[in-house]
Short mmCIF file of C-alpha atoms in Angstrom, two decimals:
data_model
loop_
_atom_site.label_atom_id
_atom_site.label_comp_id
_atom_site.label_asym_id
_atom_site.label_seq_id
_atom_site.Cartn_x
_atom_site.Cartn_y
_atom_site.Cartn_z
CA MET A 1 76.02 131.39 -94.80
CA SER A 2 72.85 133.34 -94.29
CA VAL A 3 71.50 136.41 -92.62
CA ASP A 4 68.47 135.76 -90.49
CA PHE A 5 65.65 138.19 -90.32
CA GLU A 6 62.07 138.17 -89.26
CA GLY A 7 60.31 135.65 -91.41
CA GLY A 8 63.27 133.97 -93.05
CA SER A 9 66.84 134.30 -94.13
CA VAL A 10 68.88 135.40 -97.09
CA GLY A 11 71.70 133.30 -98.45
CA LEU A 12 75.09 134.93 -98.83
CA GLU A 13 76.86 132.71 -101.29
CA GLY A 14 80.52 133.43 -101.58
CA LEU A 15 80.76 135.20 -98.25
CA SER A 16 82.50 133.73 -95.30
CA PRO A 17 81.12 134.28 -91.80
CA ALA A 18 84.07 136.60 -91.24
CA ASP A 19 83.09 138.66 -94.31
CA VAL A 20 79.52 139.06 -93.12
CA GLU A 21 80.66 139.94 -89.64
CA HIS A 22 83.07 142.47 -91.07
CA ILE A 23 80.34 144.24 -93.03
CA ARG A 24 77.89 144.06 -90.15
CA ARG A 25 80.40 145.49 -87.68
CA ARG A 26 81.29 148.41 -89.89
CA LEU A 27 77.67 149.17 -90.66
CA THR A 28 76.92 149.07 -86.95
CA GLU A 29 79.76 151.45 -86.18
CA ALA A 30 78.54 153.90 -88.77
CA MET A 31 74.96 153.61 -87.64
CA SER A 32 75.86 154.05 -83.97
CA ARG A 33 77.22 157.47 -84.78
CA VAL A 34 74.32 158.77 -86.80
CA CYS A 35 71.22 156.92 -85.71
CA PRO A 36 68.63 159.41 -84.43
CA HIS A 37 67.45 158.91 -80.89
CA TRP A 38 63.97 157.91 -81.96
CA LEU A 39 65.43 154.98 -83.88
CA VAL A 40 67.94 153.76 -81.32
CA ASP A 41 65.82 150.76 -80.47
CA GLU A 42 65.74 149.81 -84.14
CA ARG A 43 69.42 150.26 -84.80
CA GLU A 44 70.22 146.57 -85.08
CA ASP A 45 67.25 146.06 -87.33
CA LEU A 46 68.42 148.89 -89.57
CA VAL A 47 71.86 147.37 -89.90
CA GLN A 48 70.31 144.00 -90.64
CA ALA A 49 68.00 145.49 -93.26
CA ALA A 50 70.89 147.32 -94.88
CA LEU A 51 72.96 144.16 -94.96
CA ILE A 52 70.17 142.17 -96.56
CA ARG A 53 69.56 144.83 -99.18
CA ILE A 54 73.22 145.15 -100.05
CA VAL A 55 73.55 141.45 -100.61
CA GLY A 56 70.21 141.30 -102.39
CA MET A 57 71.30 144.00 -104.82
CA ARG A 58 74.39 142.05 -105.65
CA GLY A 59 72.49 138.83 -106.09
CA GLY A 60 74.86 137.09 -103.73
CA ARG A 61 77.84 138.09 -105.85
CA VAL A 62 79.59 140.05 -103.14
CA GLY A 63 83.00 138.54 -102.74
CA ALA A 64 85.62 139.04 -100.10
CA GLY A 65 87.70 141.08 -102.51
CA GLU A 66 84.89 143.54 -102.96
CA LEU A 67 84.44 144.36 -99.33
CA ALA A 68 86.65 147.37 -99.57
CA SER A 69 85.15 148.63 -102.79
CA THR A 70 83.64 152.04 -103.04
CA TYR A 71 80.50 150.55 -104.48
CA LEU A 72 79.69 148.52 -101.40
CA TRP A 73 79.92 151.47 -99.05
CA LYS A 74 78.10 153.77 -101.38
CA THR A 75 75.30 151.24 -101.44
CA ALA A 76 75.46 150.89 -97.68
CA ASN A 77 75.09 154.63 -97.30
CA SER A 78 72.11 154.71 -99.63
CA VAL A 79 70.20 151.84 -98.08
CA MET A 80 70.86 152.97 -94.54
CA LEU A 81 69.55 156.42 -95.31
CA ASP A 82 66.49 154.88 -96.95
CA GLU A 83 65.91 152.82 -93.84
CA ILE A 84 66.33 155.82 -91.57
CA ARG A 85 64.04 157.96 -93.64
CA ARG A 86 61.30 155.40 -93.98
CA PRO A 87 60.16 155.38 -90.35
CA ARG A 88 60.90 159.07 -90.15
CA TRP A 89 58.20 159.93 -92.65
CA ARG A 90 55.83 157.62 -90.81
CA TYR A 91 56.68 159.28 -87.51
CA GLU A 92 56.23 162.75 -88.88
CA ARG A 93 53.17 162.13 -90.94
CA THR A 94 50.51 164.67 -90.20
CA THR A 95 47.23 163.04 -89.36
CA ASP A 96 43.87 164.31 -90.44
CA ASP A 97 43.35 166.15 -87.20
CA GLY A 98 46.65 167.96 -87.58
CA ARG A 99 48.69 165.88 -85.13
CA ILE A 100 52.13 164.65 -86.05
CA GLY A 101 52.88 160.96 -86.09
CA ASP A 102 50.69 157.95 -85.70
CA GLY A 103 49.82 158.75 -82.11
CA THR A 104 51.76 155.82 -80.76
CA PRO A 105 54.70 157.06 -78.69
CA THR A 106 57.74 154.86 -78.83
CA PRO A 107 59.03 153.45 -75.55
CA GLY A 108 60.92 156.06 -73.60
CA GLN A 109 59.61 158.86 -75.75
CA ASP A 110 59.06 162.08 -73.86
CA PRO A 111 56.76 164.24 -75.99
CA GLU A 112 57.60 167.42 -74.09
CA ARG A 113 61.34 166.88 -74.36
CA ASP A 114 60.95 165.98 -78.03
CA ALA A 115 59.05 169.16 -78.66
CA VAL A 116 61.74 171.24 -76.95
CA SER A 117 64.51 169.44 -78.84
CA LYS A 118 62.72 169.97 -82.09
CA GLU A 119 62.24 173.65 -81.38
CA VAL A 120 65.91 174.06 -80.42
CA ALA A 121 67.01 172.31 -83.60
CA THR A 122 64.71 174.50 -85.65
CA GLN A 123 66.23 177.61 -84.09
CA ILE A 124 69.75 176.34 -84.76
CA HIS A 125 68.86 175.66 -88.36
CA ASP A 126 67.36 179.14 -88.67
CA CYS A 127 70.54 180.66 -87.29
CA LEU A 128 72.68 178.53 -89.58
CA GLN A 129 70.77 179.80 -92.56
CA ALA A 130 71.31 183.38 -91.44
CA LEU A 131 75.11 183.01 -91.40
CA GLU A 132 77.27 184.47 -94.13
CA ALA A 133 77.44 181.83 -96.87
CA SER A 134 81.07 180.74 -96.62
CA ARG A 135 80.88 180.60 -92.82
CA ARG A 136 77.62 178.70 -93.01
CA ARG A 137 79.12 175.97 -95.20
CA ALA A 138 82.17 175.56 -93.01
CA VAL A 139 80.03 175.41 -89.86
CA VAL A 140 77.63 172.88 -91.35
CA LEU A 141 80.54 170.59 -92.16
CA HIS A 142 82.11 171.20 -88.77
CA LEU A 143 78.91 170.36 -86.90
CA ALA A 144 78.39 167.33 -89.11
CA GLY A 145 81.65 165.95 -87.79
CA PHE A 146 84.07 166.80 -90.57
CA GLY A 147 87.65 167.52 -89.60
CA ARG A 148 89.50 170.65 -90.64
CA ARG A 149 91.45 168.87 -93.37
CA GLU A 150 88.30 167.42 -94.81
CA ILE A 151 86.67 170.85 -94.86
CA VAL A 152 89.74 172.29 -96.54
CA ASP A 153 89.46 169.74 -99.31
CA LEU A 154 85.71 170.05 -99.74
CA LEU A 155 85.56 173.84 -99.76
CA GLY A 156 88.83 174.40 -101.57
CA ARG A 157 90.08 176.80 -98.91
CA SER A 158 93.31 176.99 -97.00
CA LEU A 159 93.54 175.60 -93.50
CA LYS A 160 93.83 179.07 -92.07
CA GLN A 161 90.75 180.24 -93.95
CA VAL A 162 88.78 177.24 -92.73
CA ASP A 163 89.86 177.88 -89.15
CA ASN A 164 88.65 181.44 -89.48
CA LEU A 165 85.38 180.48 -91.13
CA VAL A 166 84.57 177.89 -88.49
CA HIS A 167 85.59 180.14 -85.62
CA ARG A 168 83.64 183.16 -86.86
CA GLY A 169 80.74 181.06 -88.02
CA THR A 170 80.25 179.31 -84.69
CA ARG A 171 80.67 182.64 -82.92
CA ASP A 172 77.93 184.15 -85.08
CA LEU A 173 75.78 181.08 -84.52
CA ARG A 174 76.07 181.39 -80.75
CA ALA A 175 75.29 185.09 -80.93
CA CYS A 176 72.20 184.37 -82.99
CA LEU A 177 71.02 181.75 -80.49
CA GLU A 178 71.65 184.18 -77.66
CA ARG A 179 69.55 186.83 -79.35
CA LYS A 180 66.77 184.30 -79.72
CA GLY A 181 67.12 183.23 -76.11
CA VAL A 182 67.81 179.65 -77.09
CA ARG A 183 69.85 177.80 -74.49
CA PRO A 184 71.40 174.36 -74.28
CA MET B 1 72.77 181.03 -68.92
CA THR B 2 74.69 182.59 -71.78
CA ALA B 3 75.02 181.55 -75.38
CA GLU B 4 78.72 180.79 -74.76
CA GLN B 5 77.56 177.56 -73.18
CA TRP B 6 76.63 176.35 -76.61
CA THR B 7 79.75 174.33 -77.16
CA ASP B 8 80.36 172.87 -80.57
CA ALA B 9 79.59 169.43 -79.19
CA ARG B 10 76.26 170.60 -77.80
CA LEU B 11 75.35 172.27 -81.05
CA SER B 12 76.16 169.13 -82.94
CA GLN B 13 74.21 166.97 -80.52
CA ALA B 14 71.22 169.28 -80.59
CA LEU B 15 71.10 168.97 -84.35
CA ALA B 16 71.58 165.22 -84.27
CA LYS B 17 69.30 164.05 -81.53
CA THR B 18 66.06 165.55 -82.64
CA SER B 19 63.71 164.36 -85.32
CA ALA B 20 63.16 166.65 -88.23
CA PRO B 21 60.66 169.50 -88.18
CA ALA B 22 57.47 168.61 -89.95
CA ALA B 23 57.92 171.66 -92.15
CA ALA B 24 60.88 170.06 -93.90
CA ASP B 25 59.99 168.95 -97.38
CA PRO B 26 61.37 165.53 -98.21
CA GLU B 27 60.63 166.12 -101.87
CA ARG B 28 63.30 168.79 -101.91
CA CYS B 29 65.99 166.70 -100.25
CA TYR B 30 69.04 165.60 -102.16
CA HIS B 31 69.58 161.99 -103.13
CA ALA B 32 71.71 159.93 -100.75
CA ASP B 33 74.23 159.18 -103.48
CA LEU B 34 74.91 162.86 -103.97
CA PHE B 35 75.95 163.15 -100.33
CA TRP B 36 78.23 160.20 -100.82
CA HIS B 37 79.91 161.94 -103.74
CA LEU B 38 80.02 165.20 -101.81
CA VAL B 39 81.86 163.58 -98.93
CA ARG B 40 84.35 162.09 -101.34
CA GLY B 41 84.97 165.47 -102.93
CA GLU B 42 83.58 164.38 -106.27
CA LEU B 43 81.08 167.17 -106.77
CA GLY B 44 81.64 170.62 -108.16
CA LYS B 45 82.16 173.44 -105.73
CA ARG B 46 78.90 175.10 -106.63
CA LEU B 47 76.82 171.98 -106.13
CA THR B 48 78.68 171.26 -102.90
CA ALA B 49 77.86 174.77 -101.74
CA GLU B 50 74.22 174.40 -102.75
CA MET B 51 73.89 171.14 -100.85
CA LEU B 52 75.55 172.56 -97.75
CA ASP B 53 73.34 175.63 -97.89
CA HIS B 54 70.29 173.42 -98.16
CA SER B 55 71.51 171.17 -95.34
CA ALA B 56 71.92 174.21 -93.09
CA GLY B 57 68.14 174.49 -93.06
CA CYS B 58 67.17 170.87 -93.62
CA PRO B 59 67.57 168.29 -90.84
CA HIS B 60 66.98 165.46 -93.30
CA CYS B 61 69.90 166.43 -95.49
CA LEU B 62 72.13 167.32 -92.57
CA GLN B 63 71.58 163.82 -91.28
CA ALA B 64 72.27 162.40 -94.73
CA LEU B 65 75.52 164.35 -94.74
CA ARG B 66 76.51 162.97 -91.35
CA LEU B 67 75.61 159.45 -92.40
CA ALA B 68 77.62 159.67 -95.61
CA ARG B 69 80.57 160.96 -93.68
CA ALA B 70 80.31 158.20 -91.10
CA VAL B 71 79.98 155.44 -93.66
CA ALA B 72 82.72 156.84 -95.87
CA SER B 73 84.95 157.21 -92.86
CA ASP B 74 84.41 153.62 -91.86
CA ALA B 75 85.05 152.59 -95.42
CA GLY B 76 88.31 154.48 -95.38
CA ALA B 77 86.97 156.61 -98.17
CA SER B 78 86.00 159.88 -96.55
CA ALA B 79 87.21 163.16 -97.85
CA PRO B 80 89.28 163.40 -100.95
CA ASP B 81 92.81 162.16 -100.93
CA PRO B 82 94.99 165.24 -100.56
CA SER B 83 97.26 163.84 -103.24
CA LYS B 84 94.39 164.17 -105.66
CA GLY B 85 94.50 167.94 -105.34
CA SER B 86 91.59 170.11 -106.28
CA LEU B 87 88.27 169.03 -107.63
CA GLN B 88 89.24 170.17 -111.06
CA SER B 89 92.37 168.06 -111.18
CA THR B 90 90.41 165.11 -109.92
CA LEU B 91 87.77 165.45 -112.57
CA GLN B 92 90.31 166.08 -115.26
CA LYS B 93 91.53 162.58 -114.74
CA PHE B 94 88.15 161.32 -115.80
CA PHE B 95 86.82 163.73 -118.37
CA HIS B 96 88.48 164.84 -121.53
CA PRO B 97 88.55 167.18 -123.22
CA VAL B 98 88.37 170.22 -120.97
CA ALA B 99 85.08 171.24 -122.51
CA ALA B 100 83.49 168.14 -121.05
CA LEU B 101 84.63 169.15 -117.60
CA ALA B 102 83.28 172.64 -118.08
CA TYR B 103 79.92 171.35 -119.21
CA LEU B 104 79.71 168.92 -116.33
CA LEU B 105 80.29 171.72 -113.87
CA LEU B 106 77.66 173.86 -115.56
CA LEU B 107 75.28 170.94 -115.50
CA LEU B 108 75.77 170.39 -111.80
CA LEU B 109 75.30 174.09 -111.13
CA SER B 110 72.05 174.18 -113.00
CA PHE B 111 70.43 171.37 -111.11
CA PRO B 112 68.98 173.39 -108.20
CA VAL B 113 67.58 175.88 -110.69
CA TYR B 114 65.85 173.15 -112.66
CA ARG B 115 64.47 171.74 -109.49
CA LEU B 116 63.00 175.06 -108.44
CA LEU B 117 61.72 176.13 -111.82
CA THR B 118 60.16 172.87 -112.92
CA PRO B 119 58.60 171.28 -109.87
CA SER B 120 55.79 169.70 -111.84
CA GLU B 121 57.96 168.04 -114.42
CA PRO B 122 58.26 164.31 -114.25
CA ALA B 123 61.34 163.22 -112.41
CA HIS B 124 62.39 160.92 -115.21
CA PRO B 125 62.92 162.43 -118.64
CA SER B 126 61.32 160.61 -121.50
CA PRO B 127 63.72 158.59 -123.56
CA VAL B 128 64.25 159.70 -127.15
CA VAL B 129 66.33 156.72 -128.00
CA THR B 130 65.07 154.88 -131.01
CA GLY B 131 66.44 152.21 -133.24
CA THR B 132 66.96 148.53 -132.98
CA THR B 133 69.30 148.44 -130.03
CA PRO B 134 67.65 146.53 -127.22
CA GLN B 135 66.26 149.10 -124.85
CA VAL B 136 65.99 148.65 -121.15
CA PRO B 137 63.61 150.80 -119.12
CA LEU B 138 65.23 153.97 -117.89
CA PRO B 139 66.62 153.66 -114.40
CA SER B 140 65.65 155.78 -111.49
CA VAL B 141 67.34 159.13 -112.10
CA PRO B 142 68.91 160.64 -109.01
CA GLU B 143 66.92 163.63 -107.90
CA GLY B 144 68.04 166.82 -109.47
CA LEU B 145 69.83 165.37 -112.44
CA ARG B 146 67.41 166.82 -114.93
CA GLY B 147 68.81 168.01 -118.18
CA LEU B 148 70.53 164.69 -118.66
CA ARG B 149 69.64 162.39 -121.52
CA LEU B 150 70.31 158.87 -120.40
CA LEU B 151 71.30 156.29 -122.94
CA ARG B 152 71.63 152.74 -121.74
CA LEU B 153 73.96 150.54 -123.72
CA THR B 154 74.04 146.85 -123.08
CA GLY B 155 77.01 144.69 -123.77
CA ASP B 156 76.62 142.98 -127.07
CA VAL B 157 80.07 142.55 -128.54
CA ALA B 158 79.85 142.48 -132.33
CA PHE B 159 80.95 139.20 -133.83
CA ARG B 160 82.65 138.94 -137.12
CA GLY B 161 80.13 137.83 -139.69
CA GLY B 162 77.21 138.49 -137.39
CA ALA B 163 74.27 140.70 -138.22
CA LYS B 164 75.20 144.35 -138.15
CA GLN B 165 73.43 146.26 -135.43
CA GLU B 166 71.89 149.61 -136.09
CA PRO B 167 73.08 152.27 -133.68
CA ALA B 168 70.74 153.67 -131.09
CA ARG B 169 69.44 157.08 -132.18
CA LEU B 170 68.74 160.05 -130.05
CA VAL B 171 68.13 163.77 -130.07
CA LEU B 172 69.56 166.16 -127.55
CA ARG B 173 67.80 169.30 -126.48
CA PRO B 174 69.95 172.41 -126.12
CA GLU B 175 70.11 172.21 -122.34
CA GLU B 176 70.85 168.54 -122.16
CA ALA B 177 74.03 166.59 -121.67
CA LEU B 178 74.31 162.96 -122.57
CA ALA B 179 74.89 160.35 -119.90
CA LEU B 180 75.90 156.95 -121.13
CA LYS B 181 75.20 154.03 -118.86
CA LEU B 182 77.19 151.04 -119.93
CA PHE B 183 76.00 147.63 -118.83
CA PRO B 184 78.74 145.08 -119.37
CA GLU B 185 78.27 141.44 -118.55
CA LEU B 186 79.53 141.14 -115.00
CA GLU B 187 81.14 137.85 -115.84
CA ASP B 188 83.38 139.67 -118.32
CA LEU B 189 84.80 141.95 -115.63
CA PRO B 190 87.78 141.13 -113.44
CA ARG B 191 86.99 140.22 -109.86
CA ASP B 192 89.50 142.71 -108.56
CA PRO B 193 87.55 145.88 -107.61
CA VAL B 194 90.53 148.08 -108.42
CA ALA B 195 91.04 146.57 -111.87
CA SER B 196 91.30 149.33 -114.43
CA LEU B 197 88.88 149.92 -117.29
CA THR B 198 88.78 152.45 -120.09
CA ILE B 199 85.69 153.86 -121.73
CA ARG B 200 86.32 155.32 -125.18
CA VAL B 201 84.01 157.25 -127.44
CA LEU B 202 85.08 157.22 -131.07
CA GLU B 203 83.78 158.85 -134.22
CA GLY B 204 85.10 157.74 -137.60
CA GLY B 205 87.87 155.84 -135.86
CA LYS B 206 89.08 158.93 -133.99
CA GLU B 207 88.86 159.05 -130.24
CA GLN B 208 86.58 161.85 -129.05
CA ALA B 209 86.66 161.16 -125.34
CA SER B 210 87.95 158.62 -122.89
CA ALA B 211 87.61 158.00 -119.20
CA ARG B 212 89.20 155.61 -116.74
CA ARG B 213 87.17 153.57 -114.32
CA GLN B 214 87.70 150.80 -111.84
CA VAL B 215 85.51 147.75 -111.40
CA GLY B 216 84.58 149.10 -107.98
CA ASP B 217 83.03 152.15 -109.66
CA LEU B 218 80.07 150.07 -110.81
CA GLU B 219 76.87 151.86 -109.92
CA ALA B 220 74.13 150.23 -107.90
CA ASP B 221 72.43 149.17 -111.13
CA GLU B 222 75.68 147.52 -112.25
CA SER B 223 76.49 150.09 -114.88
CA PHE B 224 79.33 152.48 -115.56
CA LEU B 225 78.33 156.09 -116.04
CA LEU B 226 79.96 158.46 -118.49
CA LEU B 227 78.86 162.05 -118.97
CA LEU B 228 79.53 163.52 -122.37
CA ASP B 229 79.84 167.13 -123.33
CA PRO B 230 77.20 167.80 -126.00
CA GLY B 231 79.63 170.29 -127.51
CA MET B 232 81.76 167.41 -128.74
CA LEU B 233 78.80 165.68 -130.36
CA GLN B 234 77.57 166.58 -133.80
CA ALA B 235 74.19 165.85 -135.27
CA GLY B 236 74.28 163.29 -138.05
CA LYS B 237 77.36 161.55 -136.68
CA THR B 238 77.55 158.02 -135.35
CA TYR B 239 79.65 157.39 -132.29
CA ARG B 240 81.06 154.12 -131.11
CA VAL B 241 81.48 153.40 -127.42
CA GLU B 242 83.93 150.86 -126.13
CA LEU B 243 84.46 149.54 -122.66
CA ARG B 244 87.84 147.92 -122.39
CA VAL B 245 89.40 146.00 -119.55
CA ASP B 246 92.99 147.20 -119.29
CA SER B 247 94.46 144.42 -117.19
CA PRO B 248 95.40 141.70 -116.67
CA ALA B 249 94.53 140.85 -120.27
CA PRO B 250 93.38 143.86 -122.32
CA ARG B 251 90.10 143.14 -124.04
CA VAL B 252 86.94 144.93 -125.13
CA VAL B 253 83.96 143.79 -123.07
CA LEU B 254 81.33 146.08 -124.53
CA THR B 255 80.97 147.90 -127.79
CA GLN B 256 77.93 149.82 -128.91
CA ALA B 257 77.09 152.73 -131.14
CA PHE B 258 74.69 155.63 -131.07
CA ARG B 259 73.74 158.25 -133.61
CA LEU B 260 72.87 161.80 -132.78
CA ASP B 261 70.01 163.07 -134.90
CA ALA B 262 69.27 166.70 -135.67
CA ARG B 263 66.56 168.36 -133.63
#
C-alpha cells in the first residue's frame, strides 16, 4: 500500500487500503470544515501531506488498532495546522515595497473582497477583545463551533451560566460592530 | 442595515473565511498541541482562559482552535468526557501527590508571563543533565513551556550482573519544574493503544509519585511525558524511574535513575 504524491510515493506497511481510506476520509472531513478560503484549491494536497507526515512520523508502524488512538489525531491536528500555516506566512509576507503576499493572486482571488473580509474580521476581533473576559471566552468558543456542553466543560461553568455568557457576549459583540458601522 | 443582522453563523463565517491580518504575530501564537489539549479539557483553567483571550484577537490561533475542535470531533475525542468531571479531578488521576497538581497549574499559569517577559531568551532551555547516561539532543519544546527542565531517559533495563549505570545528574532552578520524557523501546509496548502503563518515581525504595498512561498517550517523539513537582524532589537524592506495562503481562520496560544536585 502506498500514498502517491508529486514526485513519488510513501509506503504504508501494515495498513490496509481500508485503513488509509479511513484516515484520509476523516482528515478530509476535518479539513473541509476549517480550511480557509484561500487554501480551498489545496485542500486535497493538505490532506495528502498530512497523511504522508503522519505515516512518516510513525515509520510505517501505524497499525489498524492505532487508528482510533489519541496520538494519531493529535498528530493529524499538528501537521494539518503546520500545513495551513505554511502557505499562510508566504501569502502574508510583506515584500520590500510594503505589499502583502508574493504578488501572485490565486485563481478566483478578489483582492477587493479579500481586503473587505480582512477588515471585517479585524473589527470582529477588536470587538471580541473588548468584551468582558468571561463573555469573551464563551463567545470565542461558541463562534469556533463548540457546543454548549463543550463550553460548560471547558470553562467549568454551569449550562445556565454559559447560556447567559454566550447570549450577552454575542449581544455585546453585535452592539460593538454596530457602533463601528461594520455590517455583514 | 442593523447590527442585528450579524447572526452567529455570519460572525463565525466572517472570522473563518478571511486570511489573517498581517499585524498578527506568528511568534506569539500558541503551539498546535496546546490547542489539542485545550479542546480535550486537559489544560488548567487559567491557561485555557489565556489561550481563549489570545485567540479572541488572533486569527491564527482562532483557526488553530477550530481545527483542533474539528479534528478532535472527528476522532471522537472532542471535549472532555462529562464523566471525568472537572479539570482538577481529571488531573488528579494522573498526578500525585496534590502538590504536583498545584505546581503544574502554577506552571501553566506562568507560561504567558514568561513569554512576555523573556522574549529574547532561547526557546529551548539548556540542558543541565550530566553523567554517563546516554543523552539525546533535547526535543523541540512546545512554545511557552519555559521553566521546564527536560530530562530524557532512554530505556536501558538494568541486567543482573551488568555494569552499574550512573544516574543522570541535574540541577533545578527555583522556578523550574522537571519534565521527564521516557523513551521506551516501542517493541516492548503492547500493540493495544489503550493498554495501561504506570510510571513510578521512587526514592530509597519508596514511591514518591506515580502516573497512569496508555500506549496511545505516546507523544509525537514516541515518549511518555511526566511532570514532577520540584517540591517533592530533594537535592542530593537519587530517584529511580520505572515504566511498567500493567497488562496483559506486568513487566518493567524502562528503568532509569537521576540525581538532583544542589544549586
